Coordinates of C-alpha atoms in Angstrom, one line a residue:
M1488 CA 124.1 165.4 35.8
P1489 CA 127.6 166.3 34.4
Q1490 CA 128.7 164.5 31.3
D1491 CA 131.8 163.2 33.1
F1492 CA 129.6 161.3 35.5
S1493 CA 131.1 157.9 36.4
H1494 CA 129.7 155.6 38.9
R1495 CA 130.5 151.9 39.3
V1496 CA 127.9 149.5 40.7
V1497 CA 129.1 146.1 41.8
M1498 CA 126.7 143.4 42.9
I1499 CA 128.0 140.5 44.9
V1500 CA 126.4 137.1 44.0
A1501 CA 126.6 134.2 46.4
E1502 CA 125.6 130.6 46.4
G1503 CA 121.8 130.3 46.3
S1504 CA 121.2 133.9 45.5
N1505 CA 117.8 134.7 44.0
P1506 CA 118.2 135.5 40.2
F1507 CA 115.3 138.0 40.4
E1508 CA 117.2 140.5 42.4
M1509 CA 120.2 140.1 40.2
G1510 CA 118.0 140.7 37.2
V1511 CA 116.6 143.9 38.7
A1512 CA 120.1 145.3 39.3
T1513 CA 121.2 144.3 35.8
E1514 CA 118.2 145.9 34.2
L1515 CA 118.5 149.2 36.1
F1516 CA 122.2 149.7 36.3
G1517 CA 123.7 147.4 33.6
L1518 CA 121.6 148.2 30.5
A1519 CA 122.5 151.3 28.4
R1520 CA 119.9 154.1 28.4
P1521 CA 120.6 156.0 25.1
E1522 CA 117.2 157.6 25.3
L1523 CA 118.2 159.5 28.4
D1524 CA 121.2 161.3 26.8
T1525 CA 123.2 161.1 30.1
P1526 CA 126.1 158.9 31.1
W1527 CA 125.0 155.8 32.8
Y1528 CA 126.5 153.4 35.4
D1529 CA 129.3 150.9 35.0
F1530 CA 127.8 147.6 36.3
E1531 CA 129.7 144.5 37.3
L1532 CA 128.9 141.2 38.9
C1533 CA 131.3 139.5 41.3
A1534 CA 131.4 136.5 43.5
E1535 CA 133.7 134.7 45.9
N1536 CA 134.1 131.9 43.4
P1537 CA 134.3 132.1 39.5
S1538 CA 131.2 129.8 39.2
V1539 CA 128.1 130.3 41.3
T1540 CA 125.0 128.1 41.5
M1541 CA 121.9 130.3 41.7
H1542 CA 118.8 129.6 43.9
A1543 CA 117.4 126.1 43.7
G1544 CA 120.1 125.2 41.1
F1545 CA 118.2 126.8 38.2
F1546 CA 121.4 127.7 36.5
R1547 CA 125.1 128.4 37.2
L1548 CA 126.7 131.8 36.8
S1549 CA 130.3 131.7 35.5
G1550 CA 132.8 134.2 34.3
V1551 CA 132.1 136.8 37.0
S1552 CA 134.8 138.9 38.6
G1553 CA 136.3 138.2 42.0
L1554 CA 135.5 140.0 45.3
D1555 CA 138.4 142.4 44.5
A1556 CA 135.9 144.2 42.3
V1557 CA 134.2 145.5 45.5
D1558 CA 137.3 147.6 46.1
R1559 CA 136.6 149.6 42.9
A1560 CA 132.9 150.1 43.5
D1561 CA 131.0 153.3 44.3
T1562 CA 127.9 151.3 45.2
V1563 CA 127.9 147.7 46.5
I1564 CA 124.8 145.6 46.3
V1565 CA 125.1 142.7 48.7
P1566 CA 123.6 139.2 48.0
N1567 CA 120.3 138.1 49.5
R1568 CA 120.3 135.1 51.7
P1569 CA 118.3 131.9 50.8
D1570 CA 118.6 130.9 54.5
P1571 CA 118.8 134.1 56.6
G1572 CA 119.6 132.0 59.7
N1573 CA 123.1 131.3 58.3
D1574 CA 125.7 134.0 57.9
P1575 CA 127.5 134.5 54.6
S1576 CA 131.1 133.6 54.2
P1577 CA 133.8 135.6 56.0
A1578 CA 135.2 136.7 52.7
V1579 CA 131.9 138.4 51.7
L1580 CA 131.6 140.0 55.1
D1581 CA 135.2 141.4 54.9
A1582 CA 134.5 142.8 51.5
V1583 CA 131.3 144.6 52.8
R1584 CA 133.2 146.0 55.8
G1585 CA 136.0 147.2 53.6
A1586 CA 133.5 149.0 51.2
A1587 CA 131.8 150.7 54.2
A1588 CA 135.1 151.8 55.6
R1589 CA 136.2 153.6 52.5
G1590 CA 132.8 155.3 52.1
A1591 CA 131.1 153.3 49.4
R1592 CA 127.3 153.3 49.2
L1593 CA 125.7 150.0 50.3
A1594 CA 122.5 148.5 49.2
S1595 CA 120.6 145.3 50.0
F1596 CA 117.5 143.6 48.5
C1597 CA 115.1 141.4 50.6
T1598 CA 117.2 139.2 53.0
G1599 CA 120.4 141.0 51.9
S1600 CA 119.9 143.1 55.0
F1601 CA 121.1 140.1 57.0
V1602 CA 124.4 140.4 55.2
L1603 CA 124.8 144.1 56.1
A1604 CA 123.8 143.4 59.7
A1605 CA 126.1 140.5 60.0
A1606 CA 129.0 142.7 58.8
G1607 CA 128.1 145.2 61.5
V1608 CA 127.5 148.1 59.3
L1609 CA 123.8 148.5 60.3
D1610 CA 124.4 148.9 64.1
G1611 CA 122.4 152.0 65.2
R1612 CA 121.1 152.5 61.7
R1613 CA 117.6 152.3 60.4
A1614 CA 116.9 149.4 58.0
T1615 CA 114.2 147.1 56.7
T1616 CA 113.9 143.5 55.6
H1617 CA 111.2 141.1 54.3
W1618 CA 108.2 140.9 56.6
R1619 CA 108.5 137.2 56.7
W1620 CA 111.9 137.4 58.4
A1621 CA 111.4 140.6 60.4
D1622 CA 111.1 138.8 63.8
L1623 CA 114.2 136.7 63.1
F1624 CA 116.1 139.9 62.1
A1625 CA 115.1 141.8 65.2
E1626 CA 116.1 138.8 67.4
R1627 CA 119.5 138.4 65.8
F1628 CA 120.4 142.1 65.4
P1629 CA 118.8 144.1 68.2
A1630 CA 121.2 147.0 67.6
V1631 CA 119.6 147.7 64.2
R1632 CA 116.6 150.0 64.2
L1633 CA 114.3 147.8 62.1
D1634 CA 111.3 149.3 60.3
P1635 CA 109.4 146.2 59.1
D1636 CA 106.5 148.1 57.5
V1637 CA 108.1 150.1 54.7
L1638 CA 109.1 149.1 51.2
F1639 CA 112.6 150.4 51.5
V1640 CA 114.8 152.6 53.8
D1641 CA 117.1 155.3 52.4
D1642 CA 119.5 156.0 55.3
G1643 CA 122.0 158.0 53.3
D1644 CA 124.9 155.8 52.3
I1645 CA 122.9 152.6 53.1
V1646 CA 119.7 151.6 51.3
T1647 CA 117.8 148.5 52.2
A1648 CA 114.8 147.1 50.3
A1649 CA 112.1 145.0 51.9
G1650 CA 111.4 142.3 49.3
S1651 CA 112.2 141.2 45.8
A1652 CA 109.8 143.6 44.1
A1653 CA 110.8 146.3 46.5
A1654 CA 114.3 146.1 44.9
L1655 CA 112.8 148.1 42.0
D1656 CA 111.7 150.8 44.3
A1657 CA 115.2 150.9 46.0
C1658 CA 117.0 151.0 42.6
L1659 CA 114.8 153.9 41.4
Q1660 CA 115.6 155.7 44.6
L1661 CA 119.3 155.3 43.9
I1662 CA 118.8 156.6 40.4
R1663 CA 116.7 159.5 41.7
H1664 CA 119.5 160.4 44.1
D1665 CA 122.2 160.2 41.4
H1666 CA 120.4 161.6 38.3
G1667 CA 117.3 163.4 39.6
A1668 CA 113.6 162.7 39.7
R1669 CA 113.1 163.3 36.0
T1670 CA 115.5 160.6 35.0
A1671 CA 114.1 158.2 37.6
A1672 CA 110.6 158.8 36.2
A1673 CA 111.9 158.1 32.6
V1674 CA 113.5 154.8 33.7
S1675 CA 110.3 153.8 35.6
R1676 CA 108.3 154.6 32.4
R1677 CA 110.6 152.3 30.4
L1678 CA 110.0 149.6 33.0
V1679 CA 106.2 150.2 33.0
F1680 CA 106.6 150.6 36.8
A1681 CA 105.4 153.2 39.3
P1682 CA 108.2 155.8 40.0
H1683 CA 107.1 155.8 43.6
R1684 CA 104.8 153.3 45.3
D1685 CA 102.7 154.4 48.2
G1686 CA 102.0 152.2 51.3
G1687 CA 104.2 149.7 53.0
Q1688 CA 104.7 145.9 53.5
R1689 CA 101.6 145.7 55.6
Q1690 CA 99.4 145.8 52.5
F1691 CA 101.0 142.7 51.2
V1692 CA 100.7 140.5 54.3
E1693 CA 98.2 137.7 53.8
Q1694 CA 94.9 138.8 55.3
P1695 CA 91.9 136.6 54.5
L1696 CA 88.9 138.6 53.4
P1697 CA 85.6 137.9 55.0
E1698 CA 83.0 136.3 52.9
V1699 CA 80.2 138.8 52.0
P1700 CA 77.0 137.4 50.6
D1701 CA 75.7 138.7 47.3
T1702 CA 72.7 140.8 48.2
S1703 CA 72.0 141.9 44.6
L1704 CA 69.2 140.4 42.4
S1705 CA 71.7 138.7 40.1
P1706 CA 71.4 135.3 41.8
L1707 CA 67.6 135.6 41.8
L1708 CA 67.5 136.5 38.1
T1709 CA 69.6 133.5 37.2
W1710 CA 67.6 131.2 39.4
A1711 CA 64.2 132.5 38.2
A1712 CA 65.1 132.3 34.5
T1713 CA 65.2 128.5 34.7
R1714 CA 61.6 128.4 36.2
L1715 CA 59.6 130.5 33.8
A1716 CA 56.8 127.9 33.7
T1717 CA 56.5 127.8 37.5
A1718 CA 54.4 130.1 39.7
L1719 CA 56.9 131.8 42.0
T1720 CA 56.2 134.0 45.0
T1721 CA 58.2 136.1 47.3
A1722 CA 57.3 133.8 50.1
D1723 CA 59.1 130.9 48.5
P1724 CA 62.3 130.0 50.4
G1725 CA 64.2 129.8 47.1
P1726 CA 64.4 133.5 46.2
V1727 CA 64.9 134.6 49.8
R1728 CA 67.7 132.1 50.3
R1729 CA 69.5 133.2 47.1
I1730 CA 69.7 136.9 47.8
F1731 CA 69.5 136.8 51.6
V1732 CA 66.6 139.2 51.7
G1733 CA 63.2 138.6 53.2
P1734 CA 59.9 138.9 51.3
R1735 CA 59.1 142.3 52.8
R1736 CA 62.4 143.8 51.6
L1737 CA 62.3 141.9 48.3
A1738 CA 59.0 143.5 47.1
P1739 CA 60.4 147.0 46.6
H1740 CA 63.2 145.6 44.4
L1741 CA 60.7 143.8 42.3
A1742 CA 58.6 146.9 42.1
A1743 CA 61.5 148.9 40.8
L1744 CA 62.2 146.3 38.2
S1745 CA 58.6 146.1 37.1
D1746 CA 58.7 149.7 35.8
R1747 CA 61.3 148.9 33.1
P1748 CA 60.8 145.3 31.7
S1749 CA 63.3 144.5 29.0
T1750 CA 64.9 141.1 29.2
S1751 CA 63.7 137.6 29.7
S1752 CA 65.4 137.5 33.1
T1753 CA 63.5 140.6 34.1
W1754 CA 60.3 139.0 32.9
S1755 CA 61.0 136.1 35.2
V1756 CA 61.3 138.4 38.2
L1757 CA 58.0 140.1 37.1
R1758 CA 56.4 136.8 37.0
L1759 CA 57.6 136.2 40.6
A1760 CA 56.2 139.6 41.6
R1761 CA 52.9 139.0 39.8
H1762 CA 52.1 135.9 41.8
G1763 CA 53.2 137.1 45.2
T1764 CA 53.2 140.9 45.6
R1765 CA 50.4 143.5 45.7
R1766 CA 51.7 146.9 46.9
R1767 CA 48.8 149.2 46.1
G1768 CA 49.4 149.5 42.4
L1769 CA 53.2 149.4 42.5
I1770 CA 53.1 146.1 40.7
H1771 CA 50.0 145.5 38.6
E1772 CA 48.5 142.0 38.8
D1773 CA 47.0 141.0 35.4
P1774 CA 43.9 138.9 34.9
P1775 CA 44.5 135.2 34.8
D1776 CA 43.6 135.0 31.0
R1777 CA 46.3 137.6 30.1
P1778 CA 49.5 136.1 28.8
W1779 CA 52.8 137.0 30.4
P1780 CA 54.9 138.8 29.2
P1781 CA 52.5 141.1 27.3
T1782 CA 51.5 140.3 23.8
P1783 CA 52.1 142.5 20.8
R1784 CA 50.2 145.8 20.8
S1785 CA 47.7 144.6 18.2
A1786 CA 46.5 141.8 20.5
R1787 CA 46.9 143.7 23.7
P1788 CA 43.6 144.6 25.6
P1789 CA 43.1 148.3 26.1
C1790 CA 44.7 149.8 29.1
T1791 CA 43.0 152.3 31.4
A1792 CA 44.4 154.9 33.6
A1793 CA 43.3 152.9 36.7
S1794 CA 44.5 149.5 35.6
A1795 CA 47.7 150.2 33.7
P1796 CA 50.9 149.1 35.4
N1797 CA 53.7 151.6 36.1
W1798 CA 55.6 150.9 32.9
A1799 CA 52.4 151.5 30.9
R1800 CA 51.2 154.7 32.6
P1801 CA 51.5 158.0 30.7
R1802 CA 54.4 160.4 31.1
W1803 CA 54.3 164.1 31.2
P1804 CA 55.1 165.8 27.9
G1805 CA 58.8 166.0 27.3
S1806 CA 59.5 162.9 29.4
R1807 CA 62.6 160.9 28.3
R1808 CA 60.5 157.7 28.1
S1809 CA 57.5 157.5 25.9
A1810 CA 54.3 156.0 27.3
W1811 CA 52.3 153.3 25.7
P1812 CA 48.9 154.4 24.3
W1813 CA 46.1 154.3 26.8
R1814 CA 42.7 155.7 27.1
A1815 CA 40.6 156.9 30.0
A1816 CA 37.9 154.5 31.3

């Protein structure tokens, strides 16, 4: 960008405007960017009246320029509408029409597209607006080619953003057009914001997610850990009801766990398996007099190749897991 670059951005603020959009424009166009080593924008706020009450009466904005500032702007950002069903004042519409007639670039955030459409500058043009007001917009302004699914529309000298957060995307697009992709990426990095977001508005429309039952063993482990003194079986309705798996399908899960006992929760599952599952040696059922879990090695009865459970059977040399000592019968 040449060093003599000069671009004036003027944002119109109206009664009830959302301060977020005003903050976005101020952040991207009004703050100096000395780290970029390039001339930046001249930013100015203007309003029909010297004092403006912002949305919901949060605060009043005073000391802003009049609408004559629009006549000096290269880019004009129109105000969003707190009530899209009502048109803005005739003075604001005249200022927008005048800016469009002399070739100024126009931009809108969220419901600001209603202002552009009411001024007649969007007829036959492609534009977007917030998904919540898309049907109302299409009904009121059928001459506009509305695209309700995108985050913003860059139609040359008119840029419309879908929602409040999409104002960031639209502003970065304006910077990308004026200063290039490298500068836009640097600004987005400063904002900790994506330089370009994929997808459209459809991903943000409320869509209830279906409830999916937890089919893991986590609910069963938690439930069984509180019943270590109780004889549990896979036929009990408790375990099946907690993991939505029948006894026949539950047995292989317990067999897989029995090969690597480690925690108290796992021992509770093994206790459940010991009392209710015999799958041809996959889960070893100990004699009634043997404590559970296993006692220390010094007090442990000798294991045999035929009776050792999976986790106690020998491994081939070089195995990653070492086997417990055992002896042939």
